[in-house]
Amino acid sequence: MSEVITKNNHPPKVGFVSLGCAKALTDSELILTQLSAEGYQTSKTFQGADLVIVNTCGFIDDAIKESLDTIGEALAENGKVIVTGCLGAKAAEDGGNLVRKMHPSVLAVTGPQATQEVMDAVHAHLPKPHDPFLDLVPNAFGVAGIKLTPRHYAYIKISEGCNHRCTFCIIPSMRGDLVSRPIGDVLNEARALFEGGVKEVLVISQDTSAYGVDVKYRTGFWDGKPIKTRMLELVQALGDMAAPYGAWVRLHYVYPYPSVDEVMPLMASGKVLPYLDVPFQHSHPDVLKRMKRPASGEKNLERIQRWREACPEIVVRSTFIAGFPGETEEEFTHLLDFMQEAKIDRVGCFAYSPVQGAAANDIPGMLPLELREERRARFMAVAEAVSTAKLQQRVGATMQVLVDAAPALGKKGGVGRSYADAPEIDGVVRLLPPEKISKTLRVGEFTKARIVSAQGHDLVAQPF
Ligand code: SF4
């Protein structure tokens, strides 16, 4: 079969914009892997593409606006646009599709995790360049596929959807209930990543501690051996697999259920990074109830204390919402006290902002924007004081640092991260030029470094 050549006389080119969170990023990677396997090329500009795919985010109003604006730009500059991702699944006020309502001329709209539907739409509007019998078909779920993250770290999505119904969140209405990936698939993907040189695997989902709940922790198979579809077994296997490569495994979106205690020995022994991203969102039991948060009945202060006893190195990262509807000054003070006592290492905080379609919009007691913002600022002042004091304690210590940037082999220094820093959301370790002339720094390699000072959210270190 002859190759399809477009009107511009080149193999078909697709422009791709990936917006949103790490989960959306993995969807983008799957689509790009499939496009590349079928011989499509990518274009860095809208004008240079034969068609544009926009992977959207629909989480908060700002993200929705950014997604709609990007679709508008792509339509203006290119004209042929396929929309996928969370916003694609969102309904407009009249019940129709929001994207179609705002941009009726888009070619196709799909929800998230819809690689096949997106590819069907691409095929319909921009035919495949190769003979399908000769196609290089990538393995399912992105094994060794295209990564949008730098080559040395990668996200692994272990499940889709969520069984909870937090009142501020519309993700379950867009992504559906929890569906765990087969554990054998997840481990195969991890193995391909480590073999391909990835030095840090970041486990993501909407609720990592719930992995396998939907399949009743079914026994799957990997490498010919039975293994339960459960967080503990998964983390253990990932840790074992990472060890010969000297690679890191980092856990995100873990809820403080008692079962998480079982992971502490794996962190204490260095099998997985002693780092836990636990989105607490608030501390006051009544606010947590209004939020309908998972594990809202847990005694979180005691739990964090126990984690620190079992694994003194542990770094806890969390996100919070200030000014949730009905939040009283007393409830907010509870949150400040919690922060001071729990000494959460890394913190993000949003002032509550209503999300269209979220149940929280019907909760009485919406606070004025200035008060929500003021509480956010007060919370962040406490959180930053805690974080700064913790970073200061590291001065003088030696840490292992994964190098993310090192121009000229690090002769002028570089930027890296320790186990305490997840990419993009936490601080970094600023590396000074090595003292030894023979020492080089390379992206994707580890170096030992002595911490010499703390600056804001970052550390400054001397590599050796
Ligand atoms: S746990 Fe809550 S916030 Fe997270 S995805 Fe599920 S419903 Fe949304």
PDB file of C-alpha atoms and ligand atoms in Angstrom, residues 162 164-166 168-169 171-172 206 255 293-294, ligand 1:
ATOM      1  CA  CYS A 162     -12.760   7.081  41.877  1.00  0.00           C
ATOM      2  CA  HIS A 164     -15.565   8.576  46.436  1.00  0.00           C
ATOM      3  CA  ARG A 165     -17.857  11.524  45.986  1.00  0.00           C
ATOM      4  CA  CYS A 166     -16.053  14.446  47.562  1.00  0.00           C
ATOM      5  CA  PHE A 168     -15.976  19.777  45.792  1.00  0.00           C
ATOM      6  CA  CYS A 169     -14.908  17.372  43.049  1.00  0.00           C
ATOM      7  CA  ILE A 171     -13.799  13.936  38.687  1.00  0.00           C
ATOM      8  CA  PRO A 172     -15.989  10.854  39.357  1.00  0.00           C
ATOM      9  CA  GLN A 206      -7.171   9.287  42.045  1.00  0.00           C
ATOM     10  CA  TYR A 255      -5.346   8.361  51.650  1.00  0.00           C
ATOM     11  CA  ARG A 293     -13.629  13.023  52.261  1.00  0.00           C
ATOM     12  CA  PRO A 294     -12.370   9.462  52.244  1.00  0.00           C
TER      13      PRO A 294
HETATM   14  S1  SF4 B   1     -11.082  11.138  46.218  1.00  0.00           S
HETATM   15 FE1  SF4 B   1     -12.499  12.855  46.162  1.00  0.00          FE
HETATM   16  S2  SF4 B   1     -11.267  14.532  45.325  1.00  0.00           S
HETATM   17 FE2  SF4 B   1     -10.213  12.659  44.792  1.00  0.00          FE
HETATM   18  S3  SF4 B   1     -11.003  12.104  42.756  1.00  0.00           S
HETATM   19 FE3  SF4 B   1     -12.231  11.014  44.273  1.00  0.00          FE
HETATM   20  S4  SF4 B   1     -13.993  12.323  44.580  1.00  0.00           S
HETATM   21 FE4  SF4 B   1     -12.403  13.602  43.621  1.00  0.00          FE
END
